[in-house]
Amino acid sequence: MKIVYTDVLVIGGGLAGLRLAIAAKRRGHEAIILSLVPPKRSHSKAAQGGMQASLGNVIKGQGDNEDVHFEDTVRGSDWGADQDVVRMFVNTAPKAVRELAAWGVPWSRVRKGDRQVVINNQKVTITERDEAHGLVAQRDFGGTKKWRTCYVSDCTGHAMLQAVGDQAIAASIPVHERTEALALIHDGGRCYGAVVRDLITGELSAYVAKATAIATGGAGRLYRVTTNAVICEGIGHAITLETGAAALGNMEAVQFHPTGIFPAGILVTEGCRGDGGLLKDADGHRFMPDYEPEKKELASRDVVSRRMEEHIAKGKGVKSRWGDHLLLDITLLGEQHIRHNLREVWEICHYFLGVDPVKDPIPVRPAQHYTMGGVRTRPTGESTTLKGLFAAGEAACWDMHGFNRLGGNSVAETVVAGMIVGEFVADFCDDARNDASIPTALVREFVAAEQGKLDAMARGGGTESGDALKAAMQQIMTDKVGIFREGAKLEQAVSELQALIKRSRNIRVGSAGPGPNPELVTAYRTQKMLKLALTIAYGAFVRTESRGAHFRQDHPRRNDAEWLKRTLATWKSQGDDLPTLAYEPIDVTRMELPPGWRGYGAKDYIDHPDTPARAEAVAKLRESLSGSDRFAVQEALMPFRHLLPERYRGRNERIDEPFGTRPKAA
Amino acid sequence: MNDTTTAGSNAHARAEAGRRLTFRILRYNPQERGSAPRMQTYELEEAEGMTLFIALNELREKQDPTLQFDFVCRAGICGSCAMMVNGRPTLACRTLTRDVGPEISLAPLPAFELIGDLSVNTGKWMRGTSERLEAWLHAKQGEVDLTRLEERMDPELAEKLNGLDRCVECGCCVAACGTARMRADFVGAVGLAKIARFRLDPRDARTDDDYYELIGDDNGVFGCMSLLACHDVCPKDLPLQTQIAFLRRKLVGKGWD
């Protein structure tokens, strides 16, 4: 039995995993990254439009700061987010952009003087300040009060992944490419690493580590129509669930992006709308202002996606042989802008649709896009229930997105979480009490168990096809656990997925050759994916309210009185045919921003009994501190800096908030 | 009459559904004892808008579960799926069957270690090349104070850098390269483009003397025979021809110093 020992085992080689490993390595701990694919091919690369950080360099971002970013993010989350974590995030995001700039990311920069932009279907001239010239530029995105999204043309994720991937190479961090974690090794509430399959040879080995971090991204491939890459199958979520010890948070919170190209589902960035693109229907009518007079195309993604589906249901979609769709019109932005700032979008339209977006509108329809739920962790990134297991990025629920994530906040989260959680992982490894002591007999047991499962499938005797079960699951999820949800359909989805799980215990793998064996890969992944799909469907069925991206037609109101709480799912025993759900209340009495209307979407909701008192207390505090600077007010409302690693506690300099010679410490 | 109508609409549906495609795919599993490279033929009904991503997945699901290939983003941005399509290296995911059919030959990229069938280990090659060329930004400053305003950069220079930074490491340029076939250690257009990118970046501390050390030989910029197939096949349209020529001109001088 091959056992590889390391300090930190990072599962997943996207932006979060890479950045986390770099942090651990810089603190003197050996890290190994496992990645299904070469890390620069990770799905982080698909982030096109940009990352949010309140630098406030462009004129339309003037006045932006952590407070505004905080409020936008909490409203976006429909108050599902952990406000401490949001504060940690918004304070670190500007530092992340600046670090990436120092690592070589060619951020698009501000050019001083006049420039023409499109705002609300009008060509407008805006003037950038001289003092902003050459600083990192920002563009507009949905659900934000200021232009805050820093970008590299429309290949932001690509540029970030190049730079961070390069730094991981510079730091000599080994990436074991084409490997897959099949199970977490754990005992007595402590995680010790993973059983790992080599996707070239097909062999199993064990990786034993002091700290193990899940950074495997999202689970979009549970759905038939998704913007996600084919590797985003939620296996990191699933192996966590299979421990029976660690919990997944809010798995029913699934985001649908308004503009997947139709029918392939490939993403075209929110930057299209941020830069002035419009959504139109079969009549060429711009319909979003009818539904959302304030934010129009730039309401949050959950709201825009629902409005689009609502409009299609009214018969206003464009008919096609694959079904109805709507149109994204960016022709008004002009060729120069599209060929430079939306170059990736142009390529995607050209190659996959045969459409030239300079001249013609792009067929779009909402598609599954983002998994808000994930491995439930503390603000440090460590699992609340399984010691030594950490998570970061889309795979985690620490929980900064609540029930809806804002565009530009995910690629920002990857690096920010990598920076923060990486420090806490290093702290964990520094502490001698956390040294791993695990008998090789236990390791052997875990490897043997996984080998046994694979052998049983490969020996045959089964009758079910992995591909067929997976396709059935994807159809159920898209049809019944999608944008509009309803009790009866969800109940059906739950029982149908349970039936698929039973059948998945009887998968036949016909090919037994050595090597990766793609049929076997589909088989074992499908078994895991089904558990995750059921966790989503069941969580959605039980949550009888609407919040963010989770919309129940039979319970259309947000219900803070009963549901201002986080879903925690565990899979207690292998033979279970349902996850065990528990709920963790979200404490209104500590909130800096008590629940209210988001500024877009539905206006009616049911208050939590604690909300009026907290709202009053916050208002009073603000009044009593009027005249104090914004930092003092924030500190009085909800102190958070102590939660950050010391190196990231400092304030952020801006053109309008220069440090000068003042001390920069908080 | 009715029969005619039915037949007519069926014919129409067939025309829309497209042609019968014939795939000739190179099959070889080096993990399997006794496996020898061979061409295997498959047939498939073409669908509208069908890409090689859709076609290969359908072949694997319906006809041959052992077929190996790599796709990740399926959107032309990650560089995983480069393969030889009718003898030319390109990204399979964004190749429409209507442009390359009805007879389609598929083979793995040459010059890379074969994993199986159409899957090659570009990742290992790229990491090795990056290590050799130290293809990361060598920052001029030490640790940056992250709380302070970022260093300024000319907006046009930033856009130029982005233009050179768009390489997806797919390996098409290496597969198409005459030199790479003769010299296993040739860094390829991808390696040279990386050097050109860092050379342009004012944040990088290295000088042409440093770059000469890295690529001033026959495995670097002087190995290029200017056949420039790399330029023709690059899926991201990187300006490889001008970049290689420019680097060579700059570094020739260094050789005489």
Short mmCIF file of C-alpha atoms in Angstrom, two decimals, chain A residues 99-433:
data_model
loop_
_atom_site.label_atom_id
_atom_site.label_comp_id
_atom_site.label_asym_id
_atom_site.label_seq_id
_atom_site.Cartn_x
_atom_site.Cartn_y
_atom_site.Cartn_z
CA GLU A 99 -1.59 40.83 -4.40
CA LEU A 100 -2.63 39.46 -7.78
CA ALA A 101 -1.45 42.68 -9.42
CA ALA A 102 1.94 42.10 -7.80
CA TRP A 103 1.91 38.51 -9.09
CA GLY A 104 1.42 39.60 -12.67
CA VAL A 105 -2.32 39.69 -13.39
CA PRO A 106 -2.74 42.22 -16.23
CA TRP A 107 -5.79 43.92 -14.70
CA SER A 108 -7.56 46.31 -17.06
CA ARG A 109 -6.56 49.82 -16.00
CA VAL A 110 -8.25 53.22 -15.73
CA ARG A 111 -7.48 55.70 -18.49
CA LYS A 112 -7.94 59.34 -17.44
CA GLY A 113 -10.32 61.59 -19.32
CA ASP A 114 -13.58 61.17 -21.17
CA ARG A 115 -14.97 57.90 -22.36
CA GLN A 116 -18.28 56.80 -23.70
CA VAL A 117 -20.21 54.08 -21.90
CA VAL A 118 -23.72 52.64 -22.18
CA ILE A 119 -25.91 53.04 -19.12
CA ASN A 120 -29.58 52.07 -19.21
CA ASN A 121 -29.67 51.98 -23.01
CA GLN A 122 -28.17 55.49 -23.28
CA LYS A 123 -24.73 56.46 -24.48
CA VAL A 124 -23.22 58.55 -21.74
CA THR A 125 -19.85 60.27 -21.48
CA ILE A 126 -18.09 59.86 -18.18
CA THR A 127 -14.80 61.40 -17.14
CA GLU A 128 -12.19 59.40 -15.26
CA ARG A 129 -10.06 61.28 -12.78
CA ASP A 130 -6.42 62.07 -13.47
CA GLU A 131 -5.41 60.62 -10.13
CA ALA A 132 -7.00 57.27 -11.04
CA HIS A 133 -4.98 56.86 -14.23
CA GLY A 134 -3.23 53.51 -14.38
CA LEU A 135 -4.97 52.04 -11.33
CA VAL A 136 -7.08 48.87 -11.59
CA ALA A 137 -10.41 49.56 -13.34
CA GLN A 138 -13.89 48.41 -12.31
CA ARG A 139 -17.03 47.62 -14.30
CA ASP A 140 -20.69 47.40 -13.31
CA PHE A 141 -22.25 44.10 -12.25
CA GLY A 142 -25.65 43.01 -10.95
CA GLY A 143 -26.83 43.73 -7.42
CA THR A 144 -24.16 46.33 -6.68
CA LYS A 145 -24.51 50.01 -5.80
CA LYS A 146 -21.13 50.95 -7.24
CA TRP A 147 -18.99 49.83 -10.14
CA ARG A 148 -16.84 47.39 -8.22
CA THR A 149 -15.90 44.50 -10.46
CA CYS A 150 -12.18 44.46 -11.28
CA TYR A 151 -11.50 42.66 -14.54
CA VAL A 152 -9.06 41.54 -17.18
CA SER A 153 -11.06 42.05 -20.36
CA ASP A 154 -13.52 39.14 -20.08
CA CYS A 155 -11.01 36.46 -19.19
CA THR A 156 -10.48 37.44 -15.57
CA GLY A 157 -10.49 33.92 -14.14
CA HIS A 158 -8.02 32.81 -16.78
CA ALA A 159 -5.58 35.61 -15.96
CA MET A 160 -5.91 34.99 -12.22
CA LEU A 161 -5.41 31.27 -12.64
CA GLN A 162 -2.30 31.86 -14.76
CA ALA A 163 -0.76 34.08 -12.11
CA VAL A 164 -1.68 31.97 -9.08
CA GLY A 165 -0.79 28.74 -10.89
CA ASP A 166 2.58 30.24 -11.78
CA GLN A 167 3.19 31.22 -8.16
CA ALA A 168 2.42 27.68 -7.04
CA ILE A 169 5.04 26.44 -9.50
CA ALA A 170 7.47 29.10 -8.25
CA ALA A 171 6.89 27.86 -4.70
CA SER A 172 7.63 24.28 -5.83
CA ILE A 173 4.27 23.04 -4.63
CA PRO A 174 3.67 19.60 -6.13
CA VAL A 175 0.38 19.18 -7.95
CA HIS A 176 -0.57 15.56 -8.39
CA GLU A 177 -2.48 15.98 -11.60
CA ARG A 178 -5.12 13.51 -12.72
CA THR A 179 -5.81 12.20 -9.28
CA GLU A 180 -9.15 11.97 -7.53
CA ALA A 181 -10.01 11.69 -3.84
CA LEU A 182 -12.53 8.88 -3.38
CA ALA A 183 -12.96 9.04 0.38
CA LEU A 184 -11.78 11.00 3.37
CA ILE A 185 -9.81 9.04 5.97
CA HIS A 186 -11.22 9.90 9.37
CA ASP A 187 -11.61 8.47 12.82
CA GLY A 188 -13.09 9.74 16.05
CA GLY A 189 -14.06 13.12 14.65
CA ARG A 190 -10.61 13.80 13.16
CA CYS A 191 -9.79 13.87 9.44
CA TYR A 192 -6.43 12.41 8.36
CA GLY A 193 -6.34 12.71 4.59
CA ALA A 194 -7.85 10.82 1.72
CA VAL A 195 -7.95 7.66 -0.35
CA VAL A 196 -6.88 8.72 -3.80
CA ARG A 197 -7.29 7.18 -7.23
CA ASP A 198 -4.74 7.78 -9.97
CA LEU A 199 -6.67 8.64 -13.13
CA ILE A 200 -3.86 7.43 -15.38
CA THR A 201 -3.08 4.04 -13.83
CA GLY A 202 -6.32 3.46 -11.95
CA GLU A 203 -4.38 2.59 -8.78
CA LEU A 204 -5.39 3.59 -5.27
CA SER A 205 -3.13 5.06 -2.64
CA ALA A 206 -3.51 6.92 0.63
CA TYR A 207 -2.50 10.49 1.40
CA VAL A 208 -2.10 11.17 5.09
CA ALA A 209 -1.98 14.79 6.28
CA LYS A 210 -2.32 16.91 9.38
CA ALA A 211 -4.82 19.13 7.61
CA THR A 212 -7.01 18.27 4.64
CA ALA A 213 -8.72 20.97 2.61
CA ILE A 214 -11.61 20.55 0.21
CA ALA A 215 -11.38 23.06 -2.64
CA THR A 216 -13.19 21.15 -5.34
CA GLY A 217 -15.56 23.84 -6.60
CA GLY A 218 -19.21 23.40 -7.45
CA ALA A 219 -21.65 20.68 -8.36
CA GLY A 220 -23.32 22.06 -11.48
CA ARG A 221 -23.20 18.75 -13.28
CA LEU A 222 -25.98 17.45 -11.06
CA TYR A 223 -28.15 19.40 -13.50
CA ARG A 224 -28.75 18.75 -17.18
CA VAL A 225 -28.34 22.40 -18.13
CA THR A 226 -25.40 24.10 -16.47
CA THR A 227 -22.65 26.58 -17.22
CA ASN A 228 -20.23 24.44 -15.18
CA ALA A 229 -17.30 22.50 -16.61
CA VAL A 230 -17.70 18.75 -16.89
CA ILE A 231 -15.48 18.19 -13.84
CA CYS A 232 -17.83 20.15 -11.54
CA GLU A 233 -19.61 17.10 -10.21
CA GLY A 234 -19.57 17.89 -6.51
CA ILE A 235 -17.36 14.97 -5.58
CA GLY A 236 -15.62 17.00 -2.86
CA HIS A 237 -19.02 17.75 -1.35
CA ALA A 238 -20.01 14.12 -1.66
CA ILE A 239 -16.97 12.58 0.01
CA THR A 240 -17.46 15.04 2.86
CA LEU A 241 -21.09 13.98 3.17
CA GLU A 242 -20.03 10.33 3.12
CA THR A 243 -17.93 10.77 6.26
CA GLY A 244 -21.17 10.94 8.20
CA ALA A 245 -19.31 13.30 10.50
CA ALA A 246 -18.94 16.56 8.57
CA ALA A 247 -22.01 18.54 7.54
CA LEU A 248 -22.95 20.31 4.32
CA GLY A 249 -24.65 23.69 4.66
CA ASN A 250 -27.51 25.10 2.55
CA MET A 251 -27.22 22.66 -0.33
CA GLU A 252 -30.65 23.70 -1.61
CA ALA A 253 -29.23 27.14 -2.41
CA VAL A 254 -28.42 26.76 -6.11
CA GLN A 255 -27.88 29.70 -8.42
CA PHE A 256 -29.09 29.94 -12.00
CA HIS A 257 -27.26 32.39 -14.21
CA PRO A 258 -29.46 34.49 -16.48
CA THR A 259 -27.28 34.20 -19.57
CA GLY A 260 -26.26 30.70 -20.50
CA ILE A 261 -26.15 30.46 -24.30
CA PHE A 262 -29.06 28.43 -25.59
CA PRO A 263 -29.16 25.44 -25.74
CA ALA A 264 -25.53 24.53 -24.79
CA GLY A 265 -25.57 26.40 -21.47
CA ILE A 266 -22.10 27.89 -21.92
CA LEU A 267 -21.80 31.09 -19.91
CA VAL A 268 -21.64 34.55 -21.35
CA THR A 269 -20.59 36.94 -18.64
CA GLU A 270 -22.75 39.25 -16.54
CA GLY A 271 -20.28 41.86 -17.77
CA CYS A 272 -22.39 41.94 -20.96
CA ARG A 273 -25.24 43.45 -18.98
CA GLY A 274 -22.89 45.35 -16.67
CA ASP A 275 -21.40 47.06 -19.70
CA GLY A 276 -24.88 47.98 -20.98
CA GLY A 277 -26.28 44.89 -22.74
CA LEU A 278 -30.07 44.42 -22.70
CA LEU A 279 -32.40 41.46 -22.39
CA LYS A 280 -35.09 41.31 -25.08
CA ASP A 281 -38.00 39.02 -25.93
CA ALA A 282 -39.46 37.60 -29.13
CA ASP A 283 -40.94 41.01 -30.00
CA GLY A 284 -37.58 42.73 -29.53
CA HIS A 285 -39.01 44.35 -26.40
CA ARG A 286 -36.70 45.14 -23.47
CA PHE A 287 -38.75 43.53 -20.72
CA MET A 288 -36.69 43.78 -17.53
CA PRO A 289 -37.70 47.39 -16.71
CA ASP A 290 -41.34 46.17 -16.64
CA TYR A 291 -40.51 43.82 -13.79
CA GLU A 292 -37.64 45.55 -12.02
CA PRO A 293 -37.93 49.29 -12.60
CA GLU A 294 -35.02 50.06 -10.30
CA LYS A 295 -32.25 47.61 -11.15
CA LYS A 296 -33.61 46.36 -14.50
CA GLU A 297 -31.12 43.93 -16.11
CA LEU A 298 -28.82 44.42 -13.15
CA ALA A 299 -30.92 43.07 -10.32
CA SER A 300 -29.33 40.06 -8.61
CA ARG A 301 -29.03 36.87 -10.64
CA ASP A 302 -31.79 34.98 -8.84
CA VAL A 303 -34.24 37.78 -9.54
CA VAL A 304 -33.27 38.27 -13.20
CA SER A 305 -33.37 34.52 -13.88
CA ARG A 306 -36.85 34.22 -12.37
CA ARG A 307 -38.12 37.21 -14.31
CA MET A 308 -36.79 35.69 -17.54
CA GLU A 309 -38.51 32.37 -16.88
CA GLU A 310 -41.68 34.22 -15.90
CA HIS A 311 -41.57 36.12 -19.18
CA ILE A 312 -41.02 32.94 -21.17
CA ALA A 313 -43.99 31.35 -19.36
CA LYS A 314 -46.11 34.24 -20.61
CA GLY A 315 -45.32 33.13 -24.15
CA LYS A 316 -42.87 35.92 -24.84
CA GLY A 317 -39.87 33.72 -25.54
CA VAL A 318 -38.31 33.14 -28.94
CA LYS A 319 -39.41 29.72 -30.22
CA SER A 320 -36.81 27.25 -31.38
CA ARG A 321 -36.60 23.53 -31.99
CA TRP A 322 -34.97 23.06 -28.59
CA GLY A 323 -37.58 25.14 -26.78
CA ASP A 324 -38.01 28.80 -25.92
CA HIS A 325 -35.29 31.29 -25.15
CA LEU A 326 -34.70 35.03 -24.82
CA LEU A 327 -32.13 37.36 -26.36
CA LEU A 328 -29.14 39.19 -24.96
CA ASP A 329 -28.46 42.22 -27.10
CA ILE A 330 -24.98 43.74 -26.84
CA THR A 331 -24.92 45.24 -30.33
CA LEU A 332 -25.30 48.71 -28.85
CA LEU A 333 -21.87 48.38 -27.19
CA GLY A 334 -20.14 48.54 -30.55
CA GLU A 335 -17.50 46.42 -32.24
CA GLN A 336 -14.48 48.01 -30.58
CA HIS A 337 -15.82 47.33 -27.09
CA ILE A 338 -16.96 43.79 -27.88
CA ARG A 339 -13.74 42.76 -29.62
CA HIS A 340 -11.61 44.09 -26.74
CA ASN A 341 -13.57 43.93 -23.49
CA LEU A 342 -15.86 41.02 -24.39
CA ARG A 343 -13.52 39.04 -26.58
CA GLU A 344 -14.27 35.66 -24.97
CA VAL A 345 -17.99 36.29 -25.45
CA TRP A 346 -17.37 37.03 -29.10
CA GLU A 347 -15.42 33.77 -29.49
CA ILE A 348 -18.08 31.69 -27.74
CA CYS A 349 -20.86 33.16 -29.90
CA HIS A 350 -18.79 32.70 -33.02
CA TYR A 351 -17.73 29.10 -32.44
CA PHE A 352 -20.76 27.65 -30.69
CA LEU A 353 -23.69 29.61 -32.14
CA GLY A 354 -22.41 30.98 -35.41
CA VAL A 355 -23.64 34.35 -34.15
CA ASP A 356 -21.69 37.60 -34.43
CA PRO A 357 -22.70 39.49 -31.28
CA VAL A 358 -21.54 42.74 -32.87
CA LYS A 359 -24.47 42.44 -35.27
CA ASP A 360 -26.97 40.01 -33.77
CA PRO A 361 -28.47 39.25 -30.37
CA ILE A 362 -27.34 36.15 -28.45
CA PRO A 363 -29.91 33.42 -27.63
CA VAL A 364 -29.85 32.88 -23.87
CA ARG A 365 -31.79 31.16 -21.11
CA PRO A 366 -30.98 30.74 -17.41
CA ALA A 367 -28.76 27.75 -16.60
CA GLN A 368 -27.50 26.25 -13.34
CA HIS A 369 -24.40 28.20 -12.42
CA TYR A 370 -23.29 28.18 -8.80
CA THR A 371 -23.45 26.05 -5.69
CA MET A 372 -23.89 28.34 -2.69
CA GLY A 373 -24.01 25.36 -0.35
CA GLY A 374 -20.94 23.47 0.70
CA VAL A 375 -18.87 21.99 3.48
CA ARG A 376 -20.10 23.80 6.58
CA THR A 377 -17.19 25.49 8.28
CA ARG A 378 -16.36 28.07 10.88
CA PRO A 379 -15.04 31.47 9.73
CA THR A 380 -11.58 29.84 9.91
CA GLY A 381 -12.56 27.39 7.17
CA GLU A 382 -12.48 24.38 9.48
CA SER A 383 -15.40 22.00 9.55
CA THR A 384 -17.63 22.58 12.54
CA THR A 385 -17.71 18.87 13.31
CA LEU A 386 -14.72 17.12 11.70
CA LYS A 387 -11.41 18.35 13.08
CA GLY A 388 -8.60 18.82 10.59
CA LEU A 389 -10.96 19.11 7.63
CA PHE A 390 -11.01 22.53 6.00
CA ALA A 391 -12.81 23.88 2.96
CA ALA A 392 -12.47 26.95 0.78
CA GLY A 393 -14.10 28.45 -2.28
CA GLU A 394 -17.27 27.22 -3.95
CA ALA A 395 -17.06 23.87 -2.16
CA ALA A 396 -17.29 25.60 1.21
CA CYS A 397 -20.13 27.16 3.17
CA TRP A 398 -18.42 29.46 5.63
CA ASP A 399 -21.01 31.22 4.60
CA MET A 400 -20.59 34.40 2.62
CA HIS A 401 -23.23 33.95 -0.08
CA GLY A 402 -26.24 32.78 1.89
CA PHE A 403 -29.00 31.98 -0.60
CA ASN A 404 -27.71 33.98 -3.53
CA ARG A 405 -24.25 34.99 -4.60
CA LEU A 406 -23.51 38.26 -6.36
CA GLY A 407 -21.72 38.18 -9.68
CA GLY A 408 -18.00 38.83 -9.22
CA ASN A 409 -18.07 37.59 -5.63
CA SER A 410 -17.13 34.00 -6.41
CA VAL A 411 -13.80 34.41 -8.12
CA ALA A 412 -13.07 36.99 -5.42
CA GLU A 413 -14.00 34.45 -2.76
CA THR A 414 -11.67 31.81 -4.20
CA VAL A 415 -8.52 33.82 -3.61
CA VAL A 416 -9.73 35.56 -0.47
CA ALA A 417 -10.70 32.24 1.11
CA GLY A 418 -7.41 30.76 -0.01
CA MET A 419 -5.56 33.60 1.72
CA ILE A 420 -7.58 33.48 4.94
CA VAL A 421 -8.19 29.75 5.33
CA GLY A 422 -4.61 29.08 4.26
CA GLU A 423 -3.40 31.08 7.28
CA PHE A 424 -5.69 29.17 9.62
CA VAL A 425 -4.56 25.87 8.13
CA ALA A 426 -0.99 26.95 8.81
CA ASP A 427 -1.92 27.90 12.40
CA PHE A 428 -3.49 24.47 12.78
CA CYS A 429 -0.35 22.74 11.53
CA ASP A 430 1.87 24.91 13.75
CA ASP A 431 0.13 23.58 16.83
CA ALA A 432 1.81 20.41 18.09
CA ARG A 433 -1.48 19.23 19.56
#
